[in-house]
PDB file of C-alpha atoms in Angstrom:
ATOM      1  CA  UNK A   1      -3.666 -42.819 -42.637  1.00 40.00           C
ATOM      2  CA  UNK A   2      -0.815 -44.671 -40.888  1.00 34.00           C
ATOM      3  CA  UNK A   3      -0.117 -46.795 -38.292  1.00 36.00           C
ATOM      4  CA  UNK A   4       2.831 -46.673 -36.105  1.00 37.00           C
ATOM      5  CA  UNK A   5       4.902 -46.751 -33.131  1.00 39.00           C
ATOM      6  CA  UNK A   6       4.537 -44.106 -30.670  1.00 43.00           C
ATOM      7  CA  UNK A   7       6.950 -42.573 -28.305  1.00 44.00           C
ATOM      8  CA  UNK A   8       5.166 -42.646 -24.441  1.00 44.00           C
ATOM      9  CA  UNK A   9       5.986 -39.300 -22.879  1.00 45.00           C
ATOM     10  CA  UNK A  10       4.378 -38.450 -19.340  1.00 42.00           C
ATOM     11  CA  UNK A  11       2.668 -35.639 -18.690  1.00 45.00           C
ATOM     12  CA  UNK A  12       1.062 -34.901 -15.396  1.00 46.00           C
ATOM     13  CA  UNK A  13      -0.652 -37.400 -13.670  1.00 45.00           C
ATOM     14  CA  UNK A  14      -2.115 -39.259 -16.613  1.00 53.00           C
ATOM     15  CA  UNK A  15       0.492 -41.282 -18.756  1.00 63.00           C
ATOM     16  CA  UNK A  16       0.180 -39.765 -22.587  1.00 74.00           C
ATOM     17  CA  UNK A  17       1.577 -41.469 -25.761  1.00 90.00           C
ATOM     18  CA  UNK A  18       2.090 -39.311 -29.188  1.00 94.00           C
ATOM     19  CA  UNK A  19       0.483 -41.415 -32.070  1.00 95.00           C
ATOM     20  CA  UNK A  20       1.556 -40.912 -35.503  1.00 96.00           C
ATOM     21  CA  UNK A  21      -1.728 -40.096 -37.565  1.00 96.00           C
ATOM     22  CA  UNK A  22      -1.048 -39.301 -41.273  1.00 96.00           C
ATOM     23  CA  UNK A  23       1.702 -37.672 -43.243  1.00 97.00           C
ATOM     24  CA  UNK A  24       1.327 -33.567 -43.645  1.00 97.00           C
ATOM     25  CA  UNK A  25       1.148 -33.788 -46.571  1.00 96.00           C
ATOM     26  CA  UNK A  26      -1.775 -35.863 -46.603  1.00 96.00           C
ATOM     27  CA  UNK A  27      -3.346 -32.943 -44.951  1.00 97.00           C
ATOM     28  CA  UNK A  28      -4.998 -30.554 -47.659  1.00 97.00           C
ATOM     29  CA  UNK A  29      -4.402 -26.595 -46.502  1.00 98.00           C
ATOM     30  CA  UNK A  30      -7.335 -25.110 -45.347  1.00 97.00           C
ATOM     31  CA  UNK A  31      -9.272 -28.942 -44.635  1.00 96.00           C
ATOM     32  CA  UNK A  32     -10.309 -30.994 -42.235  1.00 97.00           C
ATOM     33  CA  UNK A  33      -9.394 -34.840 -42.089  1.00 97.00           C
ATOM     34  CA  UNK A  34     -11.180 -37.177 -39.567  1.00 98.00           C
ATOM     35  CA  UNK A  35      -9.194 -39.686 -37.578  1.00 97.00           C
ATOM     36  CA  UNK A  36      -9.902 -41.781 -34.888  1.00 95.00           C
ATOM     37  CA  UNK A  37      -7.103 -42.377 -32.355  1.00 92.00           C
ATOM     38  CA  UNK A  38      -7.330 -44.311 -29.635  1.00 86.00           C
ATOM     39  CA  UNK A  39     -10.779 -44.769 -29.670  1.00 90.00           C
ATOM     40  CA  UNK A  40     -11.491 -40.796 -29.993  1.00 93.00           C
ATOM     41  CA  UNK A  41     -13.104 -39.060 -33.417  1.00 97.00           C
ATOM     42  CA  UNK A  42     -11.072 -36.513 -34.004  1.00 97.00           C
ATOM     43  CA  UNK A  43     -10.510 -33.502 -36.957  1.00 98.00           C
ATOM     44  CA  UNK A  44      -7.046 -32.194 -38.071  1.00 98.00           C
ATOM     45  CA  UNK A  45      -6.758 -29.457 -40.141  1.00 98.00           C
ATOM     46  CA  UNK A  46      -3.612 -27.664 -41.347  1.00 98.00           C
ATOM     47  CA  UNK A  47      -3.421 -24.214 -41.951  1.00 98.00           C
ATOM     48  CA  UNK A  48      -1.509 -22.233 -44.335  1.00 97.00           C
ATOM     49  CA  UNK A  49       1.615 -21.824 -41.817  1.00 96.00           C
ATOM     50  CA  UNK A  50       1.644 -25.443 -41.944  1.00 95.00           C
ATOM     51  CA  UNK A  51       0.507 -25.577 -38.069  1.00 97.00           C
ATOM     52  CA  UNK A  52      -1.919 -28.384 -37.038  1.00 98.00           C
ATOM     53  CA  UNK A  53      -4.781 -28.254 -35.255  1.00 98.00           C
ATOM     54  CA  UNK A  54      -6.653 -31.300 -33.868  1.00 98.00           C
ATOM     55  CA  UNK A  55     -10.292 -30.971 -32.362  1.00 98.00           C
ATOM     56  CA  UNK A  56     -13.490 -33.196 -31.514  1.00 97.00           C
ATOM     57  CA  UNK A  57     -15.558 -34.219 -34.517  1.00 98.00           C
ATOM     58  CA  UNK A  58     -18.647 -34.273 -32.863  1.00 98.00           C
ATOM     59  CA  UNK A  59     -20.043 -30.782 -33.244  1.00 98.00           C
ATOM     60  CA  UNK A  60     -21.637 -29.829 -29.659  1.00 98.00           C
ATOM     61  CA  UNK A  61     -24.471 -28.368 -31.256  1.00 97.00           C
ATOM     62  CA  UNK A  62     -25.453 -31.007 -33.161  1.00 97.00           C
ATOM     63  CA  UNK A  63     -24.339 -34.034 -32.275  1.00 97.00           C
ATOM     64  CA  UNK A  64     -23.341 -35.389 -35.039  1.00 98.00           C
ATOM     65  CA  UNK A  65     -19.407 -36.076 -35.704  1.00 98.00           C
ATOM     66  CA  UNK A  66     -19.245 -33.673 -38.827  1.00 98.00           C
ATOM     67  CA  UNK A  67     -16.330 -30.860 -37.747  1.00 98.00           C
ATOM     68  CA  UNK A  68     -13.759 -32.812 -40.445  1.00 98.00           C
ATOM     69  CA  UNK A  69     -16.242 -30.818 -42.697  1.00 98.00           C
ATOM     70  CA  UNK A  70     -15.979 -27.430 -41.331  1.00 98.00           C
ATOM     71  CA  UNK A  71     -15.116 -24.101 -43.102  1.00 98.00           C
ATOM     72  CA  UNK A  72     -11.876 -22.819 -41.559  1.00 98.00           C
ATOM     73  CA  UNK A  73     -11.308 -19.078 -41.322  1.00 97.00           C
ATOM     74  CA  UNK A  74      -9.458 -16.533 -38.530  1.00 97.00           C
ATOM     75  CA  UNK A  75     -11.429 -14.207 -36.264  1.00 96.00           C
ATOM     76  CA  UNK A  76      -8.911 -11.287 -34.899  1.00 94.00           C
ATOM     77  CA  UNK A  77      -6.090 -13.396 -35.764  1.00 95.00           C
ATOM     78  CA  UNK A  78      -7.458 -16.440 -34.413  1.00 97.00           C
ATOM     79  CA  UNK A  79      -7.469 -19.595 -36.398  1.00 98.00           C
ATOM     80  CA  UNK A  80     -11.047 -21.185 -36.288  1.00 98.00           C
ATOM     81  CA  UNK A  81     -13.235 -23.710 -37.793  1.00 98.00           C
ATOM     82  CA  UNK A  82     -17.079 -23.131 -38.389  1.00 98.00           C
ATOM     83  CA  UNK A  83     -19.290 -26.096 -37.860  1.00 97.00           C
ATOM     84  CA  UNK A  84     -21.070 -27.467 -40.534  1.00 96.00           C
ATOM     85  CA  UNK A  85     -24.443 -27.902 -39.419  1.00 96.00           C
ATOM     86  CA  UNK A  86     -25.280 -24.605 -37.411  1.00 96.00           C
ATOM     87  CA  UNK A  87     -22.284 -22.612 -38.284  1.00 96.00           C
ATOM     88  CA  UNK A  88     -20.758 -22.159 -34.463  1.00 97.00           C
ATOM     89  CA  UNK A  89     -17.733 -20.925 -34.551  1.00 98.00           C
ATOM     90  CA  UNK A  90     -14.541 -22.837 -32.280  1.00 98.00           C
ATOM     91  CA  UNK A  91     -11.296 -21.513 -31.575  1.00 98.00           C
ATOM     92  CA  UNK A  92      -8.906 -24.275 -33.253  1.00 98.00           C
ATOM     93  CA  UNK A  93      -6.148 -23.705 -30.879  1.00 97.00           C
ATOM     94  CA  UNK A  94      -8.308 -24.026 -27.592  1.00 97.00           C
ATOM     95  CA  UNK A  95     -11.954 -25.323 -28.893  1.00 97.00           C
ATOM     96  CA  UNK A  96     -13.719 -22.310 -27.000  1.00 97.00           C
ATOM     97  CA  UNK A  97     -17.172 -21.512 -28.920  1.00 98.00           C
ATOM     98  CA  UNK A  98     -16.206 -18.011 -29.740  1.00 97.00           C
ATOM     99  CA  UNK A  99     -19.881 -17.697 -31.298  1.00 96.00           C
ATOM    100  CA  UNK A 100     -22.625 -19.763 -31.154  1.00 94.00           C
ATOM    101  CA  UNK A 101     -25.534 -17.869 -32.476  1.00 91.00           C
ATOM    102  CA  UNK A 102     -29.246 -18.929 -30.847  1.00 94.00           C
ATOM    103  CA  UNK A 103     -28.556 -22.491 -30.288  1.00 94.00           C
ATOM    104  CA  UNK A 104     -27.769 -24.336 -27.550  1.00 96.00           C
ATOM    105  CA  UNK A 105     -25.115 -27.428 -27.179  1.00 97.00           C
ATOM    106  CA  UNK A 106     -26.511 -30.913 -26.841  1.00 97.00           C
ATOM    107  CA  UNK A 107     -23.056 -32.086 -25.473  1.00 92.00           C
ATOM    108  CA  UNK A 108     -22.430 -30.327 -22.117  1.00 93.00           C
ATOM    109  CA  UNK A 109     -20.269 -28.435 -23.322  1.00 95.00           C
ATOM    110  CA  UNK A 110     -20.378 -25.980 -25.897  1.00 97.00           C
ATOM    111  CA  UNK A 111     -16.284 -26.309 -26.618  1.00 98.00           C
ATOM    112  CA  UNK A 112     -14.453 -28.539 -28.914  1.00 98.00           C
ATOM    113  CA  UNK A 113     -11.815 -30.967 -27.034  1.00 97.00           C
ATOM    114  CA  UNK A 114      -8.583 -29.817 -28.579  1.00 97.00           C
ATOM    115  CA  UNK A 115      -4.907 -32.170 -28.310  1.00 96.00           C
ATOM    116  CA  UNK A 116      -1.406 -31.032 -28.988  1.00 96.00           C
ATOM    117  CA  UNK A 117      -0.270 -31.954 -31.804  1.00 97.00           C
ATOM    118  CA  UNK A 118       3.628 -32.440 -33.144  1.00 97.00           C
ATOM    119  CA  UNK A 119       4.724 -32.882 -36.919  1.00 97.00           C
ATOM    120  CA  UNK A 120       7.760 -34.692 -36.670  1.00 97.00           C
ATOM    121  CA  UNK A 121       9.948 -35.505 -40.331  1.00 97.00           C
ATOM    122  CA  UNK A 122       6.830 -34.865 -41.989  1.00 97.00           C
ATOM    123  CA  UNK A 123       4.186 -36.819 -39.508  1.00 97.00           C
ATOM    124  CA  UNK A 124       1.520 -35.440 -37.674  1.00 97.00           C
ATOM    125  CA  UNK A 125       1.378 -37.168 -33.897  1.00 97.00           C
ATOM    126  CA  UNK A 126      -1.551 -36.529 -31.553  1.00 96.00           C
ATOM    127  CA  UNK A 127      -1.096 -36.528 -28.000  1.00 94.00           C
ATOM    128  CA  UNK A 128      -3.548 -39.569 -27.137  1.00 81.00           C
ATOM    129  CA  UNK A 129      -3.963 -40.910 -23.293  1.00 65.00           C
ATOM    130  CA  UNK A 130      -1.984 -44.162 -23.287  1.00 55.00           C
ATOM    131  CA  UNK A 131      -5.163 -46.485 -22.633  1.00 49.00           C
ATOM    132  CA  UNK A 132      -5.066 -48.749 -25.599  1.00 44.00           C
ATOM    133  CA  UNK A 133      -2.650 -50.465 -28.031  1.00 43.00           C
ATOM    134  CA  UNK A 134      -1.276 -48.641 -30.620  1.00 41.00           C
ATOM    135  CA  UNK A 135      -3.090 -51.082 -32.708  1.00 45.00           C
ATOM    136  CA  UNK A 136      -6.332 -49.376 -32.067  1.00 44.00           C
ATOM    137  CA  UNK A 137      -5.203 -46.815 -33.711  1.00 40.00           C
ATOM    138  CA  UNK A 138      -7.439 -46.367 -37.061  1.00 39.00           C
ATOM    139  CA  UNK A 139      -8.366 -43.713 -39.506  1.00 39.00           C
TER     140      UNK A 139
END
C-alpha cells in the first residue's frame, strides 16, 4: 500500500479528499484487500471489468472486520461480496444486504458503508472525508 498526496475536491456540505490507496494492480481479480484510510477499515475488491469496489470491513453481522475475506460473486447482474462468517450477502456497489438469512446485524445497520472510488494512471483513490492528514493514511 502507498502513501500519497491527495487532490481535495468538495462535495456537498462536507469537504472530501481522494486518497491514493494501492496500485490496481496490487489488487488480485476477484479479492478483497483491507485498507485503512483515514482512520476507516475498509475492503477493495476489483472485479474482472477492472471496476473497484470499496466497502466496510466490519461485517454487520458479526462484528468482526473480516469482509477483505469475502467470496465475491453477482446476483442478477449485481456485483456482490458474501461475508465470511455468516455468509450475508452485500451489494458491492451500494452495501444493501440483499440476503441475510436468519441472523440479525449487531451494527445498526445491516448494510455495508460503500465510497466512490477512482483509478487514476493505475491508482486506486478512495473518496475519504478530509478530517485527518494524509499521513494517517495506512494500510
Amino acid at each position: 500500500m502507498t502513501r500519497s498526496s491527495t487532490s481535495e475536491q468538495t462535495s456537498g456540505p462536507t469537504p472530501s479528499t481522494w486518497v491514493a490507496v494501492c496500485q490496481r494492480a496490487e489488487l488480485g481479480v476477484e479479492r478483497g484487500i483491507a485498507a485503512l484510510v483515514d482512520g476507516q477499515q475498509m475492503a477493495l475488491f476489483r472485479l474482472r471489468d477492472d471496476s473497484v469496489h470499496a466497502v466496510q470491513q466490519r461485517d454487520p453481522f458479526s462484528g468482526a472486520n473480516v469482509m477483505s475475506r469475502g467470496i465475491v460473486g453477482t446476483r442478477q447482474g449485481e456485483p456482490t461480496v458474501a461475508g465470511p462468517m455468516y455468509k450475508q450477502v452485500f451489494s458491492l456497489r451500494t452495501g444493501a444486504c440483499l440476503e441475510r438469512g436468519s441472523y440479525e446485524p449487531v451494527d445498526d445497520s445491516a448494510d455495508l458503508r460503500t465510497w466512490d472510488v477512482q483509478v487514476l494512471d493505475g491508482v486506486v483513490h478512495v473518496r475519504a472525508p478530509h478530517n485527518r492528514s494524509v499521513e494517517d493514511v495506512k494500510s
